[in-house]
PDB file of C-alpha atoms in Angstrom:
ATOM      1  CA  MET A   1      -6.152   7.032   1.417  1.00 49.00           C
ATOM      2  CA  VAL A   2      -7.137  10.671   0.799  1.00 46.00           C
ATOM      3  CA  LEU A   3      -5.673  10.463  -2.748  1.00 50.00           C
ATOM      4  CA  THR A   4      -7.666   7.286  -3.396  1.00 51.00           C
ATOM      5  CA  LEU A   5     -10.935   8.921  -2.353  1.00 49.00           C
ATOM      6  CA  CYS A   6     -10.226  11.949  -4.568  1.00 50.00           C
ATOM      7  CA  LEU A   7      -9.620   9.729  -7.597  1.00 51.00           C
ATOM      8  CA  ALA A   8     -12.812   7.743  -6.917  1.00 49.00           C
ATOM      9  CA  VAL A   9     -14.901  10.943  -6.797  1.00 47.00           C
ATOM     10  CA  SER A  10     -13.382  12.694  -9.827  1.00 52.00           C
ATOM     11  CA  ALA A  11     -12.989   9.702 -12.163  1.00 50.00           C
ATOM     12  CA  PRO A  12     -16.674   9.301 -13.306  1.00 51.00           C
ATOM     13  CA  PRO A  13     -17.256  12.957 -14.329  1.00 51.00           C
ATOM     14  CA  PHE A  14     -13.877  13.045 -16.082  1.00 50.00           C
ATOM     15  CA  ALA A  15     -14.623   9.886 -18.067  1.00 47.00           C
ATOM     16  CA  MET A  16     -18.091  11.141 -19.069  1.00 49.00           C
ATOM     17  CA  ALA A  17     -16.645  14.459 -20.195  1.00 47.00           C
ATOM     18  CA  GLN A  18     -14.064  12.691 -22.372  1.00 50.00           C
ATOM     19  CA  ASP A  19     -16.466  10.253 -24.016  1.00 49.00           C
ATOM     20  CA  ALA A  20     -19.674  12.300 -24.425  1.00 45.00           C
ATOM     21  CA  PRO A  21     -20.192  13.216 -28.108  1.00 46.00           C
ATOM     22  CA  GLU A  22     -20.631  16.818 -29.043  1.00 46.00           C
ATOM     23  CA  ASP A  23     -23.837  18.028 -30.625  1.00 44.00           C
ATOM     24  CA  SER A  24     -21.995  19.487 -33.594  1.00 42.00           C
ATOM     25  CA  GLU A  25     -20.267  16.173 -34.267  1.00 46.00           C
ATOM     26  CA  ALA A  26     -23.560  14.254 -34.165  1.00 42.00           C
ATOM     27  CA  ALA A  27     -25.109  16.783 -36.518  1.00 42.00           C
ATOM     28  CA  THR A  28     -22.315  16.523 -39.089  1.00 44.00           C
ATOM     29  CA  GLN A  29     -22.508  12.710 -39.076  1.00 45.00           C
ATOM     30  CA  GLN A  30     -25.841  12.728 -40.911  1.00 42.00           C
ATOM     31  CA  ALA A  31     -25.241  11.723 -44.510  1.00 41.00           C
ATOM     32  CA  ALA A  32     -26.558  13.523 -47.524  1.00 42.00           C
ATOM     33  CA  PRO A  33     -29.614  11.891 -49.250  1.00 43.00           C
ATOM     34  CA  SER A  34     -28.845   9.464 -52.007  1.00 42.00           C
ATOM     35  CA  HIS A  35     -29.597  10.263 -55.627  1.00 41.00           C
ATOM     36  CA  VAL A  36     -31.469   8.037 -57.915  1.00 41.00           C
ATOM     37  CA  GLY A  37     -30.042   7.466 -61.374  1.00 42.00           C
ATOM     38  CA  GLN A  38     -31.762   9.358 -64.158  1.00 40.00           C
ATOM     39  CA  GLU A  39     -32.706   8.349 -67.626  1.00 43.00           C
ATOM     40  CA  ASP A  40     -30.296   8.818 -70.515  1.00 45.00           C
ATOM     41  CA  ALA A  41     -32.388  11.670 -71.721  1.00 42.00           C
ATOM     42  CA  GLY A  42     -32.045  13.465 -68.373  1.00 46.00           C
ATOM     43  CA  GLN A  43     -28.314  13.008 -68.460  1.00 45.00           C
ATOM     44  CA  GLU A  44     -28.215  14.591 -71.877  1.00 44.00           C
ATOM     45  CA  ASP A  45     -30.224  17.537 -70.533  1.00 48.00           C
ATOM     46  CA  GLU A  46     -27.726  17.916 -67.677  1.00 47.00           C
ATOM     47  CA  ALA A  47     -24.892  17.895 -70.116  1.00 42.00           C
ATOM     48  CA  THR A  48     -26.676  20.554 -72.144  1.00 43.00           C
ATOM     49  CA  ASP A  49     -27.285  22.612 -68.984  1.00 48.00           C
ATOM     50  CA  ASP A  50     -23.650  22.337 -68.021  1.00 46.00           C
ATOM     51  CA  THR A  51     -22.645  23.463 -71.445  1.00 44.00           C
ATOM     52  CA  ASP A  52     -25.041  26.337 -71.311  1.00 47.00           C
ATOM     53  CA  THR A  53     -23.919  27.523 -67.878  1.00 46.00           C
ATOM     54  CA  GLY A  54     -20.313  27.288 -68.792  1.00 47.00           C
ATOM     55  CA  ASP A  55     -19.308  24.583 -66.228  1.00 50.00           C
ATOM     56  CA  THR A  56     -16.244  22.552 -67.118  1.00 53.00           C
ATOM     57  CA  PRO A  57     -16.104  18.715 -66.984  1.00 49.00           C
ATOM     58  CA  ALA A  58     -13.740  18.908 -63.993  1.00 50.00           C
ATOM     59  CA  ASP A  59     -16.335  20.866 -62.007  1.00 50.00           C
ATOM     60  CA  ALA A  60     -19.009  18.305 -62.776  1.00 47.00           C
ATOM     61  CA  GLU A  61     -16.801  15.417 -61.604  1.00 50.00           C
ATOM     62  CA  ALA A  62     -16.055  17.227 -58.312  1.00 48.00           C
ATOM     63  CA  GLY A  63     -19.783  17.755 -57.705  1.00 50.00           C
ATOM     64  CA  ASP A  64     -20.488  14.052 -58.211  1.00 50.00           C
ATOM     65  CA  GLU A  65     -17.844  13.087 -55.654  1.00 48.00           C
ATOM     66  CA  ALA A  66     -19.322  15.488 -53.076  1.00 47.00           C
ATOM     67  CA  ASP A  67     -22.815  13.999 -53.586  1.00 51.00           C
ATOM     68  CA  ALA A  68     -21.604  10.386 -53.263  1.00 48.00           C
ATOM     69  CA  PRO A  69     -23.473   8.491 -50.475  1.00 53.00           C
ATOM     70  CA  ALA A  70     -21.614   7.434 -47.249  1.00 55.00           C
ATOM     71  CA  GLY A  71     -20.859   3.779 -46.449  1.00 61.00           C
ATOM     72  CA  PRO A  72     -23.475   1.520 -44.793  1.00 68.00           C
ATOM     73  CA  TRP A  73     -24.276   2.008 -41.025  1.00 65.00           C
ATOM     74  CA  GLU A  74     -23.509  -0.972 -38.763  1.00 67.00           C
ATOM     75  CA  MET A  75     -25.006  -1.806 -35.342  1.00 63.00           C
ATOM     76  CA  SER A  76     -21.621  -2.908 -33.985  1.00 63.00           C
ATOM     77  CA  LYS A  77     -20.140   0.501 -34.851  1.00 69.00           C
ATOM     78  CA  PRO A  78     -22.988   2.925 -34.193  1.00 70.00           C
ATOM     79  CA  CYS A  79     -20.806   6.044 -34.302  1.00 74.00           C
ATOM     80  CA  GLU A  80     -19.552   5.406 -37.870  1.00 68.00           C
ATOM     81  CA  ASN A  81     -21.632   6.545 -40.892  1.00 65.00           C
ATOM     82  CA  ALA A  82     -24.639   7.637 -38.807  1.00 63.00           C
ATOM     83  CA  GLN A  83     -27.396   8.607 -41.302  1.00 65.00           C
ATOM     84  CA  HIS A  84     -30.365   9.263 -39.011  1.00 68.00           C
ATOM     85  CA  PRO A  85     -30.959  11.180 -35.751  1.00 75.00           C
ATOM     86  CA  TYR A  86     -31.920   7.901 -34.043  1.00 66.00           C
ATOM     87  CA  GLN A  87     -28.568   6.461 -35.043  1.00 68.00           C
ATOM     88  CA  ALA A  88     -26.833   9.509 -33.568  1.00 74.00           C
ATOM     89  CA  ASP A  89     -28.751   9.019 -30.282  1.00 77.00           C
ATOM     90  CA  LEU A  90     -27.688   5.369 -30.223  1.00 76.00           C
ATOM     91  CA  CYS A  91     -24.083   6.471 -30.726  1.00 81.00           C
ATOM     92  CA  THR A  92     -24.396   8.816 -27.726  1.00 82.00           C
ATOM     93  CA  GLN A  93     -25.801   6.048 -25.535  1.00 80.00           C
ATOM     94  CA  TRP A  94     -23.104   3.642 -26.696  1.00 77.00           C
ATOM     95  CA  ARG A  95     -20.370   6.108 -25.784  1.00 81.00           C
ATOM     96  CA  ALA A  96     -21.981   6.774 -22.368  1.00 84.00           C
ATOM     97  CA  ALA A  97     -22.108   3.018 -21.653  1.00 83.00           C
ATOM     98  CA  GLU A  98     -18.478   2.645 -22.694  1.00 82.00           C
ATOM     99  CA  ALA A  99     -17.477   5.522 -20.368  1.00 86.00           C
ATOM    100  CA  ALA A 100     -19.426   3.959 -17.490  1.00 88.00           C
ATOM    101  CA  GLU A 101     -17.636   0.654 -18.063  1.00 85.00           C
ATOM    102  CA  ARG A 102     -14.250   2.347 -17.983  1.00 87.00           C
ATOM    103  CA  THR A 103     -15.267   4.238 -14.813  1.00 90.00           C
ATOM    104  CA  ALA A 104     -16.300   0.977 -13.141  1.00 89.00           C
ATOM    105  CA  GLY A 105     -12.930  -0.551 -14.022  1.00 86.00           C
ATOM    106  CA  LEU A 106     -11.122   2.459 -12.553  1.00 88.00           C
ATOM    107  CA  THR A 107     -13.227   2.205  -9.392  1.00 91.00           C
ATOM    108  CA  ARG A 108     -12.332  -1.469  -8.993  1.00 89.00           C
ATOM    109  CA  LEU A 109      -8.667  -0.585  -9.436  1.00 90.00           C
ATOM    110  CA  LEU A 110      -8.877   2.090  -6.736  1.00 90.00           C
ATOM    111  CA  MET A 111     -10.603  -0.360  -4.373  1.00 91.00           C
ATOM    112  CA  LEU A 112      -7.845  -2.888  -4.979  1.00 91.00           C
ATOM    113  CA  ILE A 113      -5.192  -0.276  -4.239  1.00 93.00           C
ATOM    114  CA  GLY A 114      -7.010   0.662  -1.015  1.00 90.00           C
ATOM    115  CA  ALA A 115      -7.191  -2.985   0.083  1.00 91.00           C
ATOM    116  CA  VAL A 116      -3.474  -3.473  -0.559  1.00 91.00           C
ATOM    117  CA  ALA A 117      -2.672  -0.307   1.408  1.00 90.00           C
ATOM    118  CA  LEU A 118      -4.810  -1.550   4.319  1.00 90.00           C
ATOM    119  CA  LEU A 119      -3.026  -4.916   4.313  1.00 89.00           C
ATOM    120  CA  LEU A 120       0.357  -3.177   4.329  1.00 88.00           C
ATOM    121  CA  LEU A 121      -0.761  -1.022   7.271  1.00 86.00           C
ATOM    122  CA  LEU A 122      -1.886  -4.085   9.208  1.00 86.00           C
ATOM    123  CA  ALA A 123       1.385  -5.849   8.384  1.00 86.00           C
ATOM    124  CA  MET A 124       3.272  -2.942   9.957  1.00 84.00           C
ATOM    125  CA  PHE A 125       1.425  -3.472  13.260  1.00 80.00           C
ATOM    126  CA  VAL A 126       2.060  -7.222  13.467  1.00 82.00           C
ATOM    127  CA  PRO A 127       5.751  -7.013  14.548  1.00 81.00           C
ATOM    128  CA  LEU A 128       4.888  -4.267  17.029  1.00 79.00           C
ATOM    129  CA  MET A 129       2.107  -6.309  18.621  1.00 80.00           C
ATOM    130  CA  MET A 130       4.331  -9.400  18.764  1.00 80.00           C
ATOM    131  CA  ALA A 131       7.049  -7.411  20.536  1.00 76.00           C
ATOM    132  CA  VAL A 132       4.541  -6.004  23.032  1.00 75.00           C
ATOM    133  CA  ARG A 133       3.135  -9.469  23.777  1.00 74.00           C
ATOM    134  CA  ALA A 134       6.617 -10.927  24.191  1.00 72.00           C
ATOM    135  CA  THR A 135       7.569  -8.163  26.619  1.00 70.00           C
ATOM    136  CA  ARG A 136       4.357  -8.636  28.571  1.00 69.00           C
ATOM    137  CA  ARG A 137       4.888 -12.384  28.822  1.00 68.00           C
ATOM    138  CA  ALA A 138       8.446 -11.824  30.012  1.00 64.00           C
ATOM    139  CA  VAL A 139       7.388  -9.282  32.632  1.00 60.00           C
ATOM    140  CA  GLU A 140       4.367 -11.217  33.895  1.00 57.00           C
ATOM    141  CA  GLY A 141       5.999 -14.627  33.666  1.00 52.00           C
ATOM    142  CA  GLY A 142       3.500 -16.021  31.193  1.00 46.00           C
ATOM    143  CA  GLY A 143       5.813 -18.798  30.002  1.00 47.00           C
ATOM    144  CA  SER A 144       7.064 -21.844  31.848  1.00 45.00           C
ATOM    145  CA  GLY A 145       9.767 -21.228  34.436  1.00 52.00           C
ATOM    146  CA  THR A 146      11.164 -17.906  35.550  1.00 51.00           C
ATOM    147  CA  PRO A 147      11.586 -15.273  32.786  1.00 53.00           C
ATOM    148  CA  VAL A 148      15.006 -13.732  32.372  1.00 52.00           C
ATOM    149  CA  LEU A 149      15.440 -10.098  31.293  1.00 53.00           C
ATOM    150  CA  PRO A 150      18.667  -8.271  30.363  1.00 54.00           C
ATOM    151  CA  ARG A 151      20.605  -7.384  33.493  1.00 56.00           C
ATOM    152  CA  SER A 152      21.331  -3.801  34.469  1.00 68.00           C
ATOM    153  CA  THR A 153      21.811  -2.548  38.013  1.00 77.00           C
ATOM    154  CA  ASP A 154      19.575   0.506  37.657  1.00 79.00           C
ATOM    155  CA  ARG A 155      16.976  -1.370  35.633  1.00 80.00           C
ATOM    156  CA  GLU A 156      16.880  -4.223  38.124  1.00 84.00           C
ATOM    157  CA  ALA A 157      16.398  -1.851  41.023  1.00 86.00           C
ATOM    158  CA  GLU A 158      13.501  -0.198  39.210  1.00 88.00           C
ATOM    159  CA  LEU A 159      11.724  -3.300  37.904  1.00 89.00           C
ATOM    160  CA  ARG A 160      12.512  -6.082  40.377  1.00 92.00           C
ATOM    161  CA  ALA A 161      10.047  -7.544  42.875  1.00 94.00           C
ATOM    162  CA  TYR A 162      10.125  -6.463  46.518  1.00 94.00           C
ATOM    163  CA  VAL A 163       8.385  -8.873  48.897  1.00 95.00           C
ATOM    164  CA  ASP A 164       8.108  -7.810  52.532  1.00 93.00           C
ATOM    165  CA  VAL A 165       5.750  -8.054  55.504  1.00 94.00           C
ATOM    166  CA  ASP A 166       2.689  -5.905  54.980  1.00 94.00           C
ATOM    167  CA  SER A 167       0.891  -6.495  58.303  1.00 93.00           C
ATOM    168  CA  LEU A 168       0.510  -8.830  61.296  1.00 94.00           C
ATOM    169  CA  GLU A 169      -2.677  -9.503  63.216  1.00 92.00           C
ATOM    170  CA  PHE A 170      -4.016 -12.013  65.711  1.00 88.00           C
ATOM    171  CA  VAL A 171      -6.118 -14.778  64.201  1.00 87.00           C
ATOM    172  CA  GLU A 172      -7.536 -15.864  67.560  1.00 69.00           C
ATOM    173  CA  THR A 173      -7.765 -14.174  70.925  1.00 62.00           C
ATOM    174  CA  PRO A 174      -4.756 -15.015  73.093  1.00 56.00           C
ATOM    175  CA  GLU A 175      -5.320 -17.990  75.392  1.00 56.00           C
ATOM    176  CA  ALA A 176      -8.146 -19.297  73.155  1.00 56.00           C
ATOM    177  CA  GLU A 177      -7.746 -23.055  73.069  1.00 63.00           C
ATOM    178  CA  GLY A 178      -4.311 -22.675  74.615  1.00 75.00           C
ATOM    179  CA  VAL A 179      -2.614 -21.277  71.477  1.00 83.00           C
ATOM    180  CA  VAL A 180      -1.782 -17.872  70.055  1.00 87.00           C
ATOM    181  CA  LYS A 181      -2.065 -17.521  66.258  1.00 89.00           C
ATOM    182  CA  VAL A 182      -0.801 -14.612  64.179  1.00 92.00           C
ATOM    183  CA  LYS A 183      -1.450 -14.055  60.466  1.00 94.00           C
ATOM    184  CA  ILE A 184       1.456 -12.570  58.485  1.00 95.00           C
ATOM    185  CA  ALA A 185       0.533 -10.807  55.227  1.00 96.00           C
ATOM    186  CA  LEU A 186       3.317 -10.672  52.628  1.00 96.00           C
ATOM    187  CA  ARG A 187       3.044  -8.090  49.842  1.00 96.00           C
ATOM    188  CA  ASN A 188       4.949  -7.613  46.584  1.00 96.00           C
ATOM    189  CA  SER A 189       5.466  -3.857  46.233  1.00 94.00           C
ATOM    190  CA  GLY A 190       7.745  -4.132  43.185  1.00 93.00           C
ATOM    191  CA  GLN A 191       6.976  -3.541  39.497  1.00 91.00           C
ATOM    192  CA  THR A 192       7.238  -7.199  38.416  1.00 93.00           C
ATOM    193  CA  PRO A 193       6.092 -10.552  39.851  1.00 94.00           C
ATOM    194  CA  ALA A 194       8.003 -12.663  42.347  1.00 95.00           C
ATOM    195  CA  PHE A 195       8.388 -16.388  41.623  1.00 96.00           C
ATOM    196  CA  LYS A 196       8.749 -19.507  43.761  1.00 94.00           C
ATOM    197  CA  LEU A 197       7.791 -17.670  46.936  1.00 95.00           C
ATOM    198  CA  GLU A 198       8.854 -19.487  50.122  1.00 95.00           C
ATOM    199  CA  SER A 199       8.785 -18.499  53.774  1.00 94.00           C
ATOM    200  CA  VAL A 200       9.556 -19.648  57.283  1.00 93.00           C
ATOM    201  CA  ALA A 201       8.406 -17.936  60.495  1.00 92.00           C
ATOM    202  CA  ASP A 202       8.338 -18.533  64.214  1.00 92.00           C
ATOM    203  CA  MET A 203       6.771 -16.987  67.266  1.00 91.00           C
ATOM    204  CA  ALA A 204       7.662 -16.898  70.978  1.00 90.00           C
ATOM    205  CA  ILE A 205       6.781 -15.150  74.249  1.00 88.00           C
ATOM    206  CA  HIS A 206       9.558 -13.453  76.259  1.00 88.00           C
ATOM    207  CA  ASP A 207       9.322 -12.150  79.791  1.00 88.00           C
ATOM    208  CA  ILE A 208      10.949  -8.879  78.776  1.00 84.00           C
ATOM    209  CA  SER A 209       9.078  -5.668  78.021  1.00 80.00           C
ATOM    210  CA  THR A 210      11.952  -3.297  77.161  1.00 82.00           C
ATOM    211  CA  GLU A 211      12.660  -3.268  73.430  1.00 84.00           C
ATOM    212  CA  GLU A 212      16.396  -2.617  73.851  1.00 85.00           C
ATOM    213  CA  LEU A 213      16.748  -5.808  75.872  1.00 87.00           C
ATOM    214  CA  LEU A 214      14.946  -8.044  73.384  1.00 88.00           C
ATOM    215  CA  PRO A 215      17.268 -10.370  71.451  1.00 87.00           C
ATOM    216  CA  VAL A 216      17.635 -10.620  67.679  1.00 88.00           C
ATOM    217  CA  LEU A 217      16.573 -14.185  67.118  1.00 88.00           C
ATOM    218  CA  SER A 218      18.440 -16.445  64.712  1.00 87.00           C
ATOM    219  CA  LEU A 219      16.739 -17.522  61.520  1.00 83.00           C
ATOM    220  CA  PRO A 220      16.178 -21.120  60.430  1.00 74.00           C
ATOM    221  CA  GLU A 221      18.184 -22.573  57.582  1.00 76.00           C
ATOM    222  CA  ASP A 222      17.016 -21.932  54.017  1.00 73.00           C
ATOM    223  CA  SER A 223      16.192 -25.620  53.752  1.00 74.00           C
ATOM    224  CA  ALA A 224      13.367 -25.008  56.220  1.00 82.00           C
ATOM    225  CA  LEU A 225      11.612 -22.584  53.852  1.00 88.00           C
ATOM    226  CA  VAL A 226       8.119 -23.767  52.928  1.00 91.00           C
ATOM    227  CA  PRO A 227       6.578 -23.002  49.476  1.00 92.00           C
ATOM    228  CA  VAL A 228       3.857 -20.361  49.700  1.00 93.00           C
ATOM    229  CA  ARG A 229       2.993 -19.305  46.131  1.00 92.00           C
ATOM    230  CA  PRO A 230       4.536 -20.161  42.720  1.00 94.00           C
ATOM    231  CA  ARG A 231       3.954 -16.584  41.607  1.00 94.00           C
ATOM    232  CA  LEU A 232       3.130 -13.395  43.481  1.00 95.00           C
ATOM    233  CA  GLY A 233       2.090 -10.615  41.129  1.00 93.00           C
ATOM    234  CA  ARG A 234       2.574  -6.898  41.425  1.00 91.00           C
ATOM    235  CA  ASP A 235       0.839  -5.460  44.518  1.00 92.00           C
ATOM    236  CA  ALA A 236      -0.465  -8.946  45.395  1.00 95.00           C
ATOM    237  CA  THR A 237      -0.467 -10.475  48.873  1.00 95.00           C
ATOM    238  CA  ALA A 238       0.023 -13.912  50.389  1.00 95.00           C
ATOM    239  CA  THR A 239      -0.592 -14.986  53.960  1.00 94.00           C
ATOM    240  CA  VAL A 240       1.333 -17.181  56.414  1.00 94.00           C
ATOM    241  CA  ILE A 241       0.014 -18.395  59.766  1.00 92.00           C
ATOM    242  CA  VAL A 242       2.359 -18.780  62.724  1.00 91.00           C
ATOM    243  CA  GLU A 243       1.414 -19.942  66.217  1.00 87.00           C
ATOM    244  CA  CYS A 244       2.772 -20.802  69.683  1.00 86.00           C
ATOM    245  CA  GLU A 245       1.440 -22.192  72.916  1.00 84.00           C
ATOM    246  CA  SER A 246      -0.194 -19.741  75.256  1.00 81.00           C
ATOM    247  CA  THR A 247       1.043 -19.302  78.865  1.00 76.00           C
ATOM    248  CA  PRO A 248      -1.126 -18.743  81.954  1.00 76.00           C
ATOM    249  CA  LYS A 249      -2.628 -15.247  82.074  1.00 80.00           C
ATOM    250  CA  PHE A 250      -0.888 -14.510  78.811  1.00 80.00           C
ATOM    251  CA  ALA A 251      -3.022 -11.516  77.746  1.00 82.00           C
ATOM    252  CA  GLU A 252      -2.807  -9.922  81.194  1.00 85.00           C
ATOM    253  CA  ARG A 253       0.977 -10.243  81.286  1.00 87.00           C
ATOM    254  CA  VAL A 254       1.353  -8.622  77.867  1.00 87.00           C
ATOM    255  CA  THR A 255      -1.002  -5.725  78.533  1.00 88.00           C
ATOM    256  CA  SER A 256       0.573  -5.067  81.937  1.00 89.00           C
ATOM    257  CA  GLY A 257       4.065  -4.874  80.425  1.00 88.00           C
ATOM    258  CA  GLU A 258       5.397  -8.102  81.889  1.00 89.00           C
ATOM    259  CA  ALA A 259       5.794 -10.001  78.602  1.00 90.00           C
ATOM    260  CA  THR A 260       6.449  -9.410  74.880  1.00 92.00           C
ATOM    261  CA  ILE A 261       5.436 -11.414  71.809  1.00 91.00           C
ATOM    262  CA  LEU A 262       8.134 -11.845  69.157  1.00 93.00           C
ATOM    263  CA  VAL A 263       7.435 -12.927  65.565  1.00 94.00           C
ATOM    264  CA  TRP A 264      10.335 -13.412  63.176  1.00 93.00           C
ATOM    265  CA  GLY A 265      11.149 -15.208  59.960  1.00 93.00           C
ATOM    266  CA  ALA A 266      12.387 -14.992  56.358  1.00 93.00           C
ATOM    267  CA  VAL A 267      10.958 -14.890  52.823  1.00 94.00           C
ATOM    268  CA  GLY A 268      12.770 -16.209  49.727  1.00 93.00           C
ATOM    269  CA  TYR A 269      11.832 -15.685  46.073  1.00 95.00           C
ATOM    270  CA  PHE A 270      13.164 -15.164  42.520  1.00 95.00           C
ATOM    271  CA  ASP A 271      12.677 -11.972  40.519  1.00 93.00           C
ATOM    272  CA  VAL A 272      12.282 -11.600  36.745  1.00 91.00           C
ATOM    273  CA  PHE A 273      16.074 -11.271  36.415  1.00 90.00           C
ATOM    274  CA  ASP A 274      16.430 -14.817  37.797  1.00 91.00           C
ATOM    275  CA  ARG A 275      18.098 -13.534  40.947  1.00 91.00           C
ATOM    276  CA  ARG A 276      17.446 -15.126  44.322  1.00 92.00           C
ATOM    277  CA  ARG A 277      16.091 -12.575  46.812  1.00 92.00           C
ATOM    278  CA  ARG A 278      15.699 -12.906  50.582  1.00 91.00           C
ATOM    279  CA  THR A 279      13.883 -10.753  53.123  1.00 92.00           C
ATOM    280  CA  VAL A 280      14.077 -11.285  56.909  1.00 92.00           C
ATOM    281  CA  PHE A 281      11.898  -9.690  59.559  1.00 94.00           C
ATOM    282  CA  GLN A 282      11.231  -9.497  63.311  1.00 94.00           C
ATOM    283  CA  TYR A 283       8.234  -7.866  65.024  1.00 95.00           C
ATOM    284  CA  LEU A 284       7.267  -7.333  68.635  1.00 94.00           C
ATOM    285  CA  CYS A 285       4.004  -6.834  70.473  1.00 92.00           C
ATOM    286  CA  ASN A 286       3.903  -5.469  74.048  1.00 91.00           C
ATOM    287  CA  ALA A 287       1.933  -3.061  76.228  1.00 91.00           C
ATOM    288  CA  GLU A 288       3.414  -0.029  74.460  1.00 90.00           C
ATOM    289  CA  THR A 289       2.409  -1.141  70.953  1.00 90.00           C
ATOM    290  CA  LEU A 290      -1.059  -2.122  72.171  1.00 88.00           C
ATOM    291  CA  ASP A 291      -1.564   1.316  73.737  1.00 89.00           C
ATOM    292  CA  THR A 292      -0.692   3.047  70.449  1.00 87.00           C
ATOM    293  CA  GLY A 293      -2.947   0.736  68.459  1.00 84.00           C
ATOM    294  CA  GLN A 294      -0.046  -0.385  66.310  1.00 84.00           C
ATOM    295  CA  MET A 295      -0.366  -3.995  67.580  1.00 88.00           C
ATOM    296  CA  PHE A 296       2.956  -5.199  66.082  1.00 93.00           C
ATOM    297  CA  LYS A 297       6.054  -3.044  65.659  1.00 92.00           C
ATOM    298  CA  PRO A 298       9.020  -3.901  63.401  1.00 92.00           C
ATOM    299  CA  MET A 299      12.427  -4.342  64.990  1.00 90.00           C
ATOM    300  CA  THR A 300      15.723  -3.471  63.369  1.00 87.00           C
ATOM    301  CA  ARG A 301      17.799  -6.598  62.794  1.00 84.00           C
ATOM    302  CA  GLY A 302      20.438  -5.348  60.370  1.00 75.00           C
ATOM    303  CA  ASP A 303      19.887  -8.152  57.858  1.00 75.00           C
ATOM    304  CA  GLU A 304      16.349  -7.381  56.715  1.00 67.00           C
ATOM    305  CA  ASN A 305      17.018  -7.437  52.944  1.00 60.00           C
ATOM    306  CA  GLY A 306      19.332  -9.804  51.156  1.00 55.00           C
TER     307      GLY A 306
END
């Protein structure tokens, strides 16, 4: 592109310098005045003068050839046989117009070359943009179904989706309307979306306050999983509501350390590598967690991630 701009700037002065006529050339193009034929008597006098001055016949013939008039001047060829200063000026203008025409043609050629170069540059970006869009669609699941990427253990661990419990909180105050409701927030903390998200959860009240004595509750079958979201993007959340019947003086028993609330369940989903993933969880809520403000505390089951 820099070369093209240089040619466009330097071409007009160069063409004008090549085609502009020189003053000396225009001056020499003026023809000598024509001679009118003389009478026979005058020719005899010239012959006598030549004889008297000693000029030879060969010298006289050479002089006649030098004084011969130039050919006729034509409008279509103004720079040939110019016989008047006005004709020389017209020749100069004609040459300037011809140079300008050639300069305009060169400019059009340079513009065409620039347009072709621009098209080639754009054509180079098309495959790159197509590859970027294809990769984005594969990562974000823009097509139908679950996208499949090349499998590699390290790459899967870096790019796969990770769906787990983000938080638990009471939806309604315990004993309100005789039920206890808890909202479970699921979050995808991985680099790529999770697909066909399903979950199952349950909730119960146990008359045990010591964490070491609480049982690890069995999970329902995978057939009991309920669809939650078809797609859960990166750093996105989905919620699940779980509830159970409230017991008499439920809140007082929990805060006094006589009872514990257990919430457990499982989450199933597919990652971008078309692998089935499964996460299980179990949380407790008792007087100790309420005193610390943590509300719900995760328990170690041993089969949290599958």
